[in-house]
PDB file of C-alpha atoms in Angstrom:
ATOM      1  CA  UNK A   1      77.997 211.717 -80.391  1.00 87.00           C
ATOM      2  CA  UNK A   2      75.501 209.024 -79.407  1.00 92.00           C
ATOM      3  CA  UNK A   3      76.425 205.140 -79.126  1.00 95.00           C
ATOM      4  CA  UNK A   4      73.784 202.522 -79.103  1.00 96.00           C
ATOM      5  CA  UNK A   5      74.198 198.699 -78.107  1.00 95.00           C
ATOM      6  CA  UNK A   6      71.526 196.273 -78.876  1.00 95.00           C
ATOM      7  CA  UNK A   7      70.720 193.009 -77.444  1.00 96.00           C
ATOM      8  CA  UNK A   8      68.250 190.294 -77.051  1.00 97.00           C
ATOM      9  CA  UNK A   9      67.955 188.923 -80.464  1.00 97.00           C
ATOM     10  CA  UNK A  10      67.886 185.373 -81.246  1.00 98.00           C
ATOM     11  CA  UNK A  11      66.089 182.409 -82.564  1.00 98.00           C
ATOM     12  CA  UNK A  12      62.503 181.617 -81.371  1.00 98.00           C
ATOM     13  CA  UNK A  13      59.290 179.607 -82.590  1.00 98.00           C
ATOM     14  CA  UNK A  14      56.292 181.225 -84.007  1.00 98.00           C
ATOM     15  CA  UNK A  15      54.026 182.405 -81.396  1.00 98.00           C
ATOM     16  CA  UNK A  16      56.919 182.975 -78.914  1.00 98.00           C
ATOM     17  CA  UNK A  17      58.295 186.364 -77.574  1.00 98.00           C
ATOM     18  CA  UNK A  18      61.777 188.269 -77.605  1.00 98.00           C
ATOM     19  CA  UNK A  19      62.625 191.515 -75.927  1.00 98.00           C
ATOM     20  CA  UNK A  20      65.259 193.606 -77.790  1.00 98.00           C
ATOM     21  CA  UNK A  21      67.314 196.208 -75.697  1.00 98.00           C
ATOM     22  CA  UNK A  22      69.253 199.252 -76.965  1.00 97.00           C
ATOM     23  CA  UNK A  23      71.471 200.877 -74.409  1.00 96.00           C
ATOM     24  CA  UNK A  24      72.383 204.602 -75.386  1.00 94.00           C
ATOM     25  CA  UNK A  25      75.370 206.373 -74.322  1.00 93.00           C
ATOM     26  CA  UNK A  26      77.295 209.504 -75.141  1.00 91.00           C
ATOM     27  CA  UNK A  27      75.108 212.608 -75.521  1.00 84.00           C
ATOM     28  CA  UNK A  28      71.947 211.012 -73.945  1.00 79.00           C
ATOM     29  CA  UNK A  29      70.931 214.198 -72.276  1.00 76.00           C
ATOM     30  CA  UNK A  30      69.893 215.515 -75.882  1.00 80.00           C
ATOM     31  CA  UNK A  31      67.938 212.597 -77.152  1.00 83.00           C
ATOM     32  CA  UNK A  32      64.852 213.138 -78.685  1.00 88.00           C
ATOM     33  CA  UNK A  33      63.420 210.476 -81.275  1.00 92.00           C
ATOM     34  CA  UNK A  34      64.154 206.854 -80.817  1.00 93.00           C
ATOM     35  CA  UNK A  35      62.886 204.041 -82.994  1.00 96.00           C
ATOM     36  CA  UNK A  36      63.393 200.502 -84.270  1.00 98.00           C
ATOM     37  CA  UNK A  37      63.578 199.364 -87.707  1.00 98.00           C
ATOM     38  CA  UNK A  38      64.133 195.971 -89.502  1.00 98.00           C
ATOM     39  CA  UNK A  39      65.520 194.765 -92.591  1.00 98.00           C
ATOM     40  CA  UNK A  40      64.981 191.181 -94.264  1.00 96.00           C
ATOM     41  CA  UNK A  41      67.400 189.962 -97.141  1.00 92.00           C
ATOM     42  CA  UNK A  42      66.356 191.611-100.414  1.00 94.00           C
ATOM     43  CA  UNK A  43      64.042 194.029 -98.652  1.00 96.00           C
ATOM     44  CA  UNK A  44      64.230 197.686 -97.664  1.00 95.00           C
ATOM     45  CA  UNK A  45      64.560 198.784 -94.131  1.00 96.00           C
ATOM     46  CA  UNK A  46      61.204 199.255 -92.713  1.00 97.00           C
ATOM     47  CA  UNK A  47      59.864 201.051 -89.829  1.00 98.00           C
ATOM     48  CA  UNK A  48      58.546 198.973 -86.898  1.00 98.00           C
ATOM     49  CA  UNK A  49      58.020 201.450 -83.808  1.00 98.00           C
ATOM     50  CA  UNK A  50      59.156 204.748 -82.411  1.00 96.00           C
ATOM     51  CA  UNK A  51      58.673 207.136 -79.498  1.00 94.00           C
ATOM     52  CA  UNK A  52      59.965 210.463 -78.181  1.00 90.00           C
ATOM     53  CA  UNK A  53      62.311 210.201 -75.170  1.00 82.00           C
ATOM     54  CA  UNK A  54      60.385 212.562 -73.136  1.00 79.00           C
ATOM     55  CA  UNK A  55      56.834 211.664 -74.261  1.00 82.00           C
ATOM     56  CA  UNK A  56      54.105 208.983 -73.879  1.00 83.00           C
ATOM     57  CA  UNK A  57      53.255 208.681 -77.480  1.00 91.00           C
ATOM     58  CA  UNK A  58      54.289 205.695 -79.459  1.00 95.00           C
ATOM     59  CA  UNK A  59      54.086 204.910 -83.197  1.00 96.00           C
ATOM     60  CA  UNK A  60      53.912 201.444 -84.926  1.00 98.00           C
ATOM     61  CA  UNK A  61      53.940 199.786 -88.260  1.00 98.00           C
ATOM     62  CA  UNK A  62      50.336 198.262 -89.064  1.00 98.00           C
ATOM     63  CA  UNK A  63      52.281 195.108 -89.258  1.00 97.00           C
ATOM     64  CA  UNK A  64      53.208 194.889 -85.721  1.00 98.00           C
ATOM     65  CA  UNK A  65      50.299 196.638 -84.034  1.00 98.00           C
ATOM     66  CA  UNK A  66      48.851 194.744 -81.020  1.00 98.00           C
ATOM     67  CA  UNK A  67      52.007 192.342 -80.910  1.00 98.00           C
ATOM     68  CA  UNK A  68      54.893 194.635 -80.487  1.00 98.00           C
ATOM     69  CA  UNK A  69      55.380 197.283 -77.569  1.00 98.00           C
ATOM     70  CA  UNK A  70      58.123 200.062 -77.603  1.00 97.00           C
ATOM     71  CA  UNK A  71      59.049 201.317 -74.182  1.00 95.00           C
ATOM     72  CA  UNK A  72      62.085 203.128 -72.412  1.00 92.00           C
ATOM     73  CA  UNK A  73      63.723 203.330 -69.157  1.00 91.00           C
ATOM     74  CA  UNK A  74      65.093 206.904 -68.995  1.00 84.00           C
ATOM     75  CA  UNK A  75      67.079 206.426 -65.954  1.00 87.00           C
ATOM     76  CA  UNK A  76      69.045 203.587 -67.692  1.00 90.00           C
ATOM     77  CA  UNK A  77      69.050 205.462 -71.273  1.00 91.00           C
ATOM     78  CA  UNK A  78      67.581 202.047 -72.595  1.00 94.00           C
ATOM     79  CA  UNK A  79      65.012 201.582 -75.338  1.00 95.00           C
ATOM     80  CA  UNK A  80      63.019 198.158 -75.429  1.00 97.00           C
ATOM     81  CA  UNK A  81      61.049 196.461 -78.007  1.00 98.00           C
ATOM     82  CA  UNK A  82      58.788 193.738 -76.573  1.00 98.00           C
ATOM     83  CA  UNK A  83      57.562 191.398 -79.413  1.00 98.00           C
ATOM     84  CA  UNK A  84      54.858 189.038 -78.810  1.00 98.00           C
ATOM     85  CA  UNK A  85      53.073 186.466 -80.878  1.00 98.00           C
ATOM     86  CA  UNK A  86      55.900 186.269 -83.442  1.00 98.00           C
ATOM     87  CA  UNK A  87      55.501 185.248 -86.861  1.00 98.00           C
ATOM     88  CA  UNK A  88      57.879 183.870 -89.548  1.00 97.00           C
ATOM     89  CA  UNK A  89      57.588 187.003 -91.330  1.00 97.00           C
ATOM     90  CA  UNK A  90      58.897 188.942 -88.717  1.00 98.00           C
ATOM     91  CA  UNK A  91      62.244 187.401 -89.340  1.00 98.00           C
ATOM     92  CA  UNK A  92      64.894 190.301 -89.944  1.00 98.00           C
ATOM     93  CA  UNK A  93      67.895 192.031 -88.681  1.00 98.00           C
ATOM     94  CA  UNK A  94      66.535 194.725 -86.165  1.00 98.00           C
ATOM     95  CA  UNK A  95      68.096 198.025 -85.641  1.00 98.00           C
ATOM     96  CA  UNK A  96      67.755 200.613 -83.114  1.00 97.00           C
ATOM     97  CA  UNK A  97      67.979 204.209 -84.089  1.00 96.00           C
ATOM     98  CA  UNK A  98      67.993 207.585 -82.370  1.00 94.00           C
ATOM     99  CA  UNK A  99      68.304 211.173 -83.106  1.00 93.00           C
ATOM    100  CA  UNK A 100      68.813 214.452 -80.937  1.00 89.00           C
ATOM    101  CA  UNK A 101      66.422 216.368 -83.187  1.00 86.00           C
ATOM    102  CA  UNK A 102      62.714 217.225 -82.836  1.00 78.00           C
ATOM    103  CA  UNK A 103      60.683 216.103 -85.929  1.00 81.00           C
ATOM    104  CA  UNK A 104      57.185 215.096 -86.330  1.00 87.00           C
ATOM    105  CA  UNK A 105      55.613 211.729 -87.040  1.00 87.00           C
ATOM    106  CA  UNK A 106      56.521 211.320 -90.676  1.00 91.00           C
ATOM    107  CA  UNK A 107      60.164 211.903 -89.760  1.00 91.00           C
ATOM    108  CA  UNK A 108      59.819 209.243 -86.882  1.00 93.00           C
ATOM    109  CA  UNK A 109      58.811 206.657 -89.368  1.00 94.00           C
ATOM    110  CA  UNK A 110      61.568 207.380 -91.838  1.00 95.00           C
ATOM    111  CA  UNK A 111      64.952 205.601 -91.531  1.00 95.00           C
ATOM    112  CA  UNK A 112      66.918 208.542 -93.105  1.00 94.00           C
ATOM    113  CA  UNK A 113      65.731 210.821 -90.258  1.00 91.00           C
ATOM    114  CA  UNK A 114      67.931 209.135 -87.706  1.00 94.00           C
ATOM    115  CA  UNK A 115      71.796 210.138 -87.379  1.00 94.00           C
ATOM    116  CA  UNK A 116      72.571 207.082 -84.891  1.00 95.00           C
ATOM    117  CA  UNK A 117      72.175 203.362 -85.474  1.00 97.00           C
ATOM    118  CA  UNK A 118      72.878 200.307 -83.627  1.00 97.00           C
ATOM    119  CA  UNK A 119      74.798 197.358 -85.221  1.00 96.00           C
ATOM    120  CA  UNK A 120      71.510 195.371 -85.748  1.00 97.00           C
ATOM    121  CA  UNK A 121      70.444 192.067 -84.043  1.00 97.00           C
ATOM    122  CA  UNK A 122      68.948 189.170 -85.790  1.00 98.00           C
ATOM    123  CA  UNK A 123      65.695 187.813 -84.860  1.00 98.00           C
ATOM    124  CA  UNK A 124      64.711 184.514 -86.558  1.00 98.00           C
ATOM    125  CA  UNK A 125      61.045 182.975 -86.034  1.00 98.00           C
ATOM    126  CA  UNK A 126      60.694 179.551 -87.117  1.00 97.00           C
ATOM    127  CA  UNK A 127      57.556 177.981 -88.122  1.00 93.00           C
TER     128      UNK A 127
END
């Protein structure tokens, strides 16, 4: 079992920044894939960013490249999403996801790949 606890969402003006955190507990020694997804009302859940726990490789959706940065603190078992230059279209519920398995890039970008999910945190970007 892995538990994920998210924090850092809120209301910000366009052009501003937020830093989301996702603290993992439980079977953290087996963590492999971790990612961020988001879902706006009436929209499908979409990929934002992902990484592997013991890798420097990172992956981003085209819509956030150059603005968002995914990172992790292995000692704290915490995943981060630094969001800069926020736009109104970034408004969504953001979810942290994790998995214990090893899979490729395609799997990292697909929500059904992940076994564990956080509760979601609302990010609202005003004009």
